[in-house]
Amino acid sequence: PMGVATTYSVAAGYCWPPAAAWAACLSREASMFNWGSRSKPATKTRGDAAEDAALTHLQRAGLRLLERNYRVAAGPSRHAGEVDLILQDGDGTLVFVEVRARADASHGGAAASVTARKQQRLIYAAQHYLLRHASPPPCRFDVVAIDGETLTWLPGAFDAG
């Protein structure tokens, strides 16, 4: 029935968002877990810096930015795909760019980290983006790999087919 309050009973230190004590999750006591506070902002900052470097490089090469961080959801809480940069080449070709950065080229380097699964997710997001065009223009998938200080642009890195 409408207007009936629900009380949740949970273990000490556990925060359940729908619970009436949600505000306690934001309190100083609840921050003892410090979930990813050190790694996530640093990773996000590095990722943003890599995207900025890639965008600058591609714009100098004559491409024009259309979208940045284009995301597609697969459901209410599932992330289906994301394209870091969507640009347009001088001939009208849409360029979907994945930017990858690694501290160095060990473990295969940045380009090798664009797996088949990641390619599928990029293709899915690109197909979604192309739905807004009555007659989709030609397109390609590029990768910008940054290993340490070395930026490598791989035009047409993979196919959608």
Coordinates of N, CA and C in Angstrom, one line a residue:
P1 N 0.8 -1.2 0.0 CA 0.0 0.0 0.0 C 0.9 1.3 0.0
M2 N 0.3 2.3 -0.5 CA 1.1 3.5 -0.6 C 1.2 4.2 0.7
G3 N 2.4 4.7 1.0 CA 2.6 5.4 2.2 C 3.1 4.5 3.3
V4 N 3.3 3.3 3.1 CA 3.8 2.4 4.1 C 5.3 2.4 4.2
A5 N 5.9 2.7 5.3 CA 7.3 2.7 5.4 C 7.9 1.3 5.6
T6 N 9.0 1.1 5.0 CA 9.7 -0.3 5.1 C 10.9 -0.1 5.9
T7 N 11.2 -1.0 6.8 CA 12.4 -0.9 7.6 C 13.3 -2.1 7.2
Y8 N 14.5 -1.8 7.0 CA 15.5 -2.8 6.5 C 16.4 -3.1 7.7
S9 N 16.7 -4.3 7.9 CA 17.7 -4.7 8.9 C 18.9 -5.3 8.2
V10 N 20.1 -4.6 8.4 CA 21.3 -5.1 7.7 C 22.4 -5.1 8.7
A11 N 23.5 -5.8 8.4 CA 24.6 -5.9 9.3 C 25.3 -4.5 9.4
A12 N 25.9 -4.3 10.6 CA 26.6 -3.0 10.8 C 27.6 -2.8 9.8
G13 N 27.7 -1.5 9.3 CA 28.7 -1.1 8.4 C 28.2 -1.4 6.9
Y14 N 27.1 -2.0 6.7 CA 26.6 -2.3 5.4 C 25.6 -1.3 5.0
C15 N 25.7 -0.6 3.8 CA 24.7 0.4 3.4 C 23.9 -0.2 2.3
W16 N 22.6 -0.1 2.4 CA 21.7 -0.6 1.4 C 20.9 0.6 0.9
P17 N 21.1 1.1 -0.3 CA 20.6 2.4 -0.8 C 19.1 2.6 -0.5
P18 N 18.2 1.6 -0.7 CA 16.8 2.0 -0.5 C 16.5 2.1 1.0
A19 N 17.4 1.8 1.9 CA 17.1 1.8 3.3 C 16.8 3.3 3.7
A20 N 16.1 3.4 4.8 CA 15.8 4.7 5.3 C 17.0 5.4 5.8
A21 N 18.0 4.7 6.1 CA 19.3 5.3 6.6 C 20.3 5.6 5.6
W22 N 19.8 5.8 4.3 CA 20.7 6.1 3.2 C 21.7 7.2 3.5
A23 N 21.3 8.2 4.2 CA 22.2 9.3 4.6 C 23.4 8.8 5.4
A24 N 23.2 7.7 6.2 CA 24.3 7.2 6.9 C 25.4 6.7 6.0
C25 N 25.1 6.3 4.8 CA 26.1 5.8 3.9 C 27.0 6.9 3.5
L26 N 26.6 8.1 3.6 CA 27.4 9.2 3.2 C 28.2 9.8 4.4
S27 N 27.9 9.2 5.5 CA 28.6 9.8 6.7 C 30.0 9.3 6.8
R28 N 30.7 9.9 7.7 CA 32.1 9.6 7.9 C 32.4 8.2 8.3
E29 N 31.5 7.6 9.1 CA 31.6 6.2 9.6 C 31.5 5.3 8.4
A30 N 30.7 5.6 7.5 CA 30.5 4.7 6.3 C 31.6 4.7 5.3
S31 N 32.4 5.8 5.4 CA 33.5 5.9 4.4 C 34.7 5.1 4.8
M32 N 34.6 4.2 5.8 CA 35.7 3.4 6.2 C 36.2 2.4 5.1
F33 N 35.3 2.1 4.1 CA 35.7 1.2 3.1 C 36.5 1.9 2.0
N34 N 36.2 3.2 1.8 CA 37.0 4.0 0.8 C 37.0 3.3 -0.6
W35 N 35.9 2.9 -1.1 CA 35.8 2.1 -2.3 C 36.5 2.8 -3.5
G36 N 37.6 2.3 -3.9 CA 38.3 2.8 -5.1 C 38.7 4.3 -5.1
S37 N 38.7 4.9 -4.0 CA 38.9 6.4 -4.0 C 40.3 6.7 -4.5
R38 N 41.3 5.8 -4.4 CA 42.6 6.2 -4.8 C 42.8 5.8 -6.3
S39 N 42.3 4.7 -6.8 CA 42.6 4.3 -8.1 C 41.6 4.9 -9.1
K40 N 40.3 5.0 -8.9 CA 39.4 5.4 -9.9 C 39.6 6.9 -10.3
P41 N 39.7 7.8 -9.5 CA 40.0 9.2 -10.0 C 41.3 9.3 -10.8
A42 N 42.3 8.6 -10.3 CA 43.6 8.6 -11.0 C 43.5 8.0 -12.4
T43 N 42.8 6.9 -12.5 CA 42.6 6.2 -13.8 C 41.7 7.1 -14.7
K44 N 40.7 7.7 -14.2 CA 39.8 8.6 -14.9 C 40.6 9.8 -15.5
T45 N 41.5 10.3 -14.6 CA 42.3 11.5 -15.0 C 43.2 11.1 -16.1
R46 N 43.9 9.9 -16.0 CA 44.8 9.5 -17.0 C 44.0 9.2 -18.3
G47 N 42.9 8.6 -18.2 CA 42.1 8.3 -19.4 C 41.6 9.6 -20.1
D48 N 41.2 10.6 -19.3 CA 40.8 11.9 -19.9 C 42.0 12.6 -20.6
A49 N 43.2 12.5 -20.0 CA 44.4 13.1 -20.6 C 44.7 12.4 -21.9
A50 N 44.6 11.0 -21.9 CA 44.9 10.3 -23.1 C 43.9 10.7 -24.2
E51 N 42.6 10.8 -23.9 CA 41.6 11.2 -24.9 C 41.9 12.6 -25.4
D52 N 42.3 13.5 -24.5 CA 42.7 14.9 -24.9 C 43.8 14.9 -25.9
A53 N 44.9 14.1 -25.6 CA 46.0 14.0 -26.5 C 45.6 13.4 -27.8
A54 N 44.8 12.3 -27.8 CA 44.3 11.7 -29.1 C 43.5 12.7 -29.9
L55 N 42.6 13.4 -29.2 CA 41.8 14.4 -29.9 C 42.6 15.5 -30.6
T56 N 43.6 16.0 -29.8 CA 44.5 17.0 -30.4 C 45.2 16.5 -31.6
H57 N 45.7 15.3 -31.5 CA 46.4 14.7 -32.6 C 45.5 14.5 -33.9
L58 N 44.3 14.0 -33.6 CA 43.4 13.8 -34.8 C 42.9 15.1 -35.4
Q59 N 42.7 16.1 -34.5 CA 42.2 17.4 -35.1 C 43.3 18.1 -35.9
R60 N 44.6 17.9 -35.5 CA 45.7 18.4 -36.3 C 45.8 17.7 -37.6
A61 N 45.3 16.5 -37.7 CA 45.3 15.7 -38.9 C 44.1 16.0 -39.8
G62 N 43.3 16.9 -39.3 CA 42.1 17.4 -40.1 C 40.8 16.8 -39.8
L63 N 40.7 16.0 -38.8 CA 39.4 15.5 -38.4 C 38.6 16.5 -37.5
R64 N 37.3 16.4 -37.6 CA 36.4 17.3 -36.8 C 35.6 16.5 -35.8
L65 N 35.7 17.0 -34.5 CA 35.0 16.3 -33.4 C 33.5 16.4 -33.6
L66 N 32.7 15.3 -33.5 CA 31.3 15.3 -33.5 C 30.7 14.9 -32.1
E67 N 31.3 13.9 -31.5 CA 30.8 13.5 -30.1 C 32.0 13.0 -29.3
R68 N 31.9 13.1 -28.0 CA 32.9 12.5 -27.1 C 32.3 11.7 -26.1
N69 N 32.8 10.5 -25.8 CA 32.3 9.5 -24.9 C 30.8 9.2 -25.1
Y70 N 30.5 8.8 -26.3 CA 29.2 8.4 -26.7 C 28.9 7.0 -26.1
R71 N 27.9 7.0 -25.2 CA 27.6 5.7 -24.4 C 26.2 5.2 -24.8
V72 N 26.1 3.9 -24.8 CA 24.9 3.2 -25.1 C 24.6 2.2 -23.9
A73 N 23.4 2.2 -23.4 CA 23.1 1.3 -22.3 C 22.4 0.1 -22.9
A74 N 22.6 -1.1 -22.2 CA 21.9 -2.3 -22.6 C 20.8 -2.6 -21.7
G75 N 20.5 -1.8 -20.8 CA 19.4 -2.0 -19.8 C 19.6 -0.9 -18.7
P76 N 18.8 -1.0 -17.7 CA 18.8 0.0 -16.7 C 20.1 0.2 -16.0
S77 N 20.9 -0.9 -15.8 CA 22.2 -0.8 -15.1 C 23.3 -1.5 -15.9
R78 N 23.1 -1.7 -17.1 CA 24.2 -2.4 -17.9 C 24.7 -1.5 -19.0
H79 N 26.0 -1.4 -19.0 CA 26.7 -0.5 -20.0 C 27.0 -1.4 -21.2
A80 N 26.4 -1.1 -22.4 CA 26.6 -2.0 -23.5 C 27.8 -1.5 -24.4
G81 N 28.1 -0.3 -24.5 CA 29.2 0.2 -25.3 C 29.4 1.6 -25.2
E82 N 30.7 2.0 -25.6 CA 31.0 3.4 -25.5 C 32.1 3.6 -26.6
V83 N 31.9 4.8 -27.3 CA 32.9 5.2 -28.3 C 33.6 6.5 -27.6
D84 N 34.9 6.4 -27.5 CA 35.6 7.5 -26.9 C 35.5 8.8 -27.7
L85 N 35.7 8.7 -29.0 CA 35.6 9.9 -29.9 C 34.9 9.5 -31.2
I86 N 34.0 10.4 -31.6 CA 33.4 10.2 -32.9 C 33.8 11.5 -33.7
L87 N 34.5 11.3 -34.8 CA 35.0 12.4 -35.6 C 34.5 12.3 -37.1
Q88 N 34.7 13.3 -37.8 CA 34.4 13.3 -39.2 C 35.7 13.6 -40.0
D89 N 36.0 12.8 -41.0 CA 37.2 13.0 -41.8 C 36.8 14.0 -42.9
G90 N 37.8 14.6 -43.6 CA 37.6 15.6 -44.6 C 36.7 15.1 -45.7
D91 N 36.6 13.8 -46.0 CA 35.8 13.2 -47.1 C 34.4 12.8 -46.6
G92 N 34.1 13.1 -45.4 CA 32.7 12.8 -44.8 C 32.6 11.5 -44.1
T93 N 33.7 10.8 -44.1 CA 33.7 9.5 -43.4 C 33.6 9.7 -41.8
L94 N 32.7 9.0 -41.2 CA 32.6 9.0 -39.7 C 33.7 8.1 -39.2
V95 N 34.4 8.6 -38.2 CA 35.5 7.8 -37.6 C 35.2 7.6 -36.1
F96 N 35.0 6.3 -35.8 CA 34.8 5.9 -34.4 C 36.1 5.5 -33.8
V97 N 36.5 6.2 -32.7 CA 37.9 6.1 -32.2 C 37.9 5.5 -30.8
E98 N 38.7 4.5 -30.6 CA 38.9 3.9 -29.3 C 40.3 4.4 -28.9
V99 N 40.4 5.0 -27.7 CA 41.7 5.5 -27.2 C 42.1 4.6 -26.1
R100 N 43.3 4.0 -26.2 CA 43.9 3.2 -25.1 C 45.2 3.7 -24.7
A101 N 45.5 3.7 -23.4 CA 46.8 4.2 -22.9 C 47.3 3.2 -21.9
R102 N 48.6 3.0 -22.0 CA 49.3 2.2 -21.0 C 50.6 2.9 -20.6
A103 N 51.1 2.6 -19.5 CA 52.3 3.2 -19.0 C 53.5 2.9 -19.9
D104 N 53.5 1.6 -20.4 CA 54.6 1.2 -21.3 C 54.0 0.1 -22.2
A105 N 54.9 -0.4 -23.1 CA 54.4 -1.4 -24.1 C 54.5 -2.8 -23.6
S106 N 54.8 -3.0 -22.3 CA 54.8 -4.4 -21.8 C 53.4 -5.0 -21.8
H107 N 53.3 -6.3 -21.7 CA 52.0 -7.0 -21.8 C 51.2 -6.7 -23.1
G108 N 52.0 -6.5 -24.2 CA 51.3 -6.3 -25.5 C 51.1 -4.8 -25.9
G109 N 51.1 -3.9 -24.9 CA 50.9 -2.5 -25.2 C 49.4 -2.2 -25.3
A110 N 49.2 -0.9 -25.6 CA 47.8 -0.3 -25.6 C 47.0 -0.9 -26.7
A111 N 47.5 -1.0 -27.9 CA 46.7 -1.5 -29.1 C 46.3 -2.9 -28.9
A112 N 47.1 -3.7 -28.3 CA 46.7 -5.1 -28.0 C 45.6 -5.2 -27.0
S113 N 45.3 -4.2 -26.3 CA 44.2 -4.3 -25.2 C 42.8 -4.1 -25.8
V114 N 42.8 -3.8 -27.1 CA 41.5 -3.7 -27.8 C 41.1 -5.1 -28.3
T115 N 40.4 -5.8 -27.4 CA 40.1 -7.2 -27.6 C 38.9 -7.3 -28.5
A116 N 38.6 -8.5 -28.9 CA 37.4 -8.8 -29.8 C 36.1 -8.3 -29.1
R117 N 36.0 -8.6 -27.8 CA 34.8 -8.2 -27.0 C 34.7 -6.6 -27.1
K118 N 35.8 -5.9 -26.9 CA 35.8 -4.5 -26.9 C 35.4 -4.0 -28.3
Q119 N 35.9 -4.6 -29.3 CA 35.5 -4.3 -30.7 C 34.0 -4.4 -30.9
Q120 N 33.4 -5.5 -30.4 CA 32.0 -5.8 -30.5 C 31.2 -4.7 -29.8
R121 N 31.7 -4.2 -28.6 CA 31.0 -3.2 -27.9 C 31.1 -1.8 -28.6
L122 N 32.2 -1.6 -29.3 CA 32.4 -0.4 -30.1 C 31.4 -0.4 -31.3
I123 N 31.4 -1.5 -31.9 CA 30.5 -1.7 -33.1 C 29.1 -1.5 -32.7
Y124 N 28.7 -2.1 -31.6 CA 27.3 -1.9 -31.1 C 26.9 -0.4 -30.9
A125 N 27.8 0.3 -30.2 CA 27.6 1.7 -30.0 C 27.6 2.5 -31.3
A126 N 28.5 2.2 -32.2 CA 28.5 2.8 -33.5 C 27.2 2.6 -34.3
Q127 N 26.7 1.4 -34.3 CA 25.5 1.1 -34.9 C 24.3 1.9 -34.4
H128 N 24.3 2.0 -33.0 CA 23.3 2.9 -32.4 C 23.4 4.3 -32.8
Y129 N 24.7 4.8 -32.9 CA 24.9 6.2 -33.3 C 24.4 6.4 -34.7
L130 N 24.7 5.4 -35.6 CA 24.3 5.6 -37.0 C 22.8 5.5 -37.2
L131 N 22.0 5.1 -36.3 CA 20.5 5.1 -36.4 C 20.0 6.5 -36.6
R132 N 20.7 7.5 -36.2 CA 20.2 8.9 -36.3 C 20.4 9.4 -37.8
H133 N 21.1 8.7 -38.6 CA 21.3 9.1 -40.0 C 20.3 8.3 -40.9
A134 N 19.6 9.0 -41.7 CA 18.7 8.3 -42.7 C 19.5 7.5 -43.7
S135 N 20.6 8.1 -44.1 CA 21.5 7.4 -45.1 C 22.9 7.5 -44.4
P136 N 23.3 6.5 -43.7 CA 24.6 6.5 -43.0 C 25.7 6.7 -43.9
P137 N 26.6 7.6 -43.5 CA 27.8 7.8 -44.3 C 28.8 6.7 -44.2
P138 N 29.9 6.6 -45.0 CA 30.9 5.6 -44.8 C 31.5 5.8 -43.4
C139 N 32.0 4.8 -42.8 CA 32.6 4.9 -41.5 C 33.7 3.9 -41.3
R140 N 34.6 4.2 -40.3 CA 35.7 3.3 -40.0 C 36.0 3.3 -38.5
F141 N 36.7 2.3 -38.1 CA 37.1 2.2 -36.7 C 38.6 2.4 -36.5
D142 N 39.0 3.4 -35.8 CA 40.4 3.7 -35.6 C 40.7 3.4 -34.1
V143 N 42.0 3.2 -33.8 CA 42.5 3.1 -32.5 C 43.6 4.0 -32.3
V144 N 43.6 4.8 -31.2 CA 44.8 5.6 -30.9 C 45.4 4.9 -29.6
A145 N 46.6 4.4 -29.8 CA 47.3 3.7 -28.7 C 48.4 4.6 -28.2
I146 N 48.4 4.8 -26.9 CA 49.4 5.6 -26.2 C 50.2 4.7 -25.3
D147 N 51.4 4.4 -25.6 CA 52.3 3.6 -24.8 C 53.4 4.5 -24.2
G148 N 53.2 4.9 -22.9 CA 54.1 5.9 -22.3 C 53.9 7.2 -23.0
E149 N 54.9 7.7 -23.7 CA 54.8 9.0 -24.3 C 54.6 8.9 -25.8
T150 N 54.5 7.6 -26.3 CA 54.4 7.4 -27.8 C 52.9 7.2 -28.2
L151 N 52.5 8.1 -29.0 CA 51.1 8.0 -29.5 C 51.1 7.4 -30.9
T152 N 50.3 6.4 -31.1 CA 50.2 5.7 -32.4 C 48.8 5.7 -32.9
W153 N 48.5 6.2 -34.1 CA 47.2 6.3 -34.6 C 47.1 5.2 -35.6
L154 N 46.1 4.3 -35.4 CA 45.8 3.1 -36.3 C 44.5 3.3 -37.1
P155 N 44.5 4.0 -38.2 CA 43.3 4.2 -39.0 C 42.8 2.8 -39.5
G156 N 41.5 2.6 -39.5 CA 40.9 1.3 -40.0 C 41.5 0.1 -39.2
A157 N 41.6 0.3 -37.9 CA 42.2 -0.8 -37.1 C 41.4 -2.1 -37.1
F158 N 40.1 -2.0 -37.3 CA 39.3 -3.3 -37.4 C 38.0 -3.0 -38.2
D159 N 37.4 -4.0 -38.7 CA 36.1 -3.9 -39.5 C 34.9 -4.3 -38.6
A160 N 33.8 -3.8 -39.1 CA 32.5 -4.1 -38.4 C 32.0 -5.4 -38.9
G161 N 32.5 -5.9 -40.0 CA 32.0 -7.1 -40.6 C 32.7 -8.3 -40.2

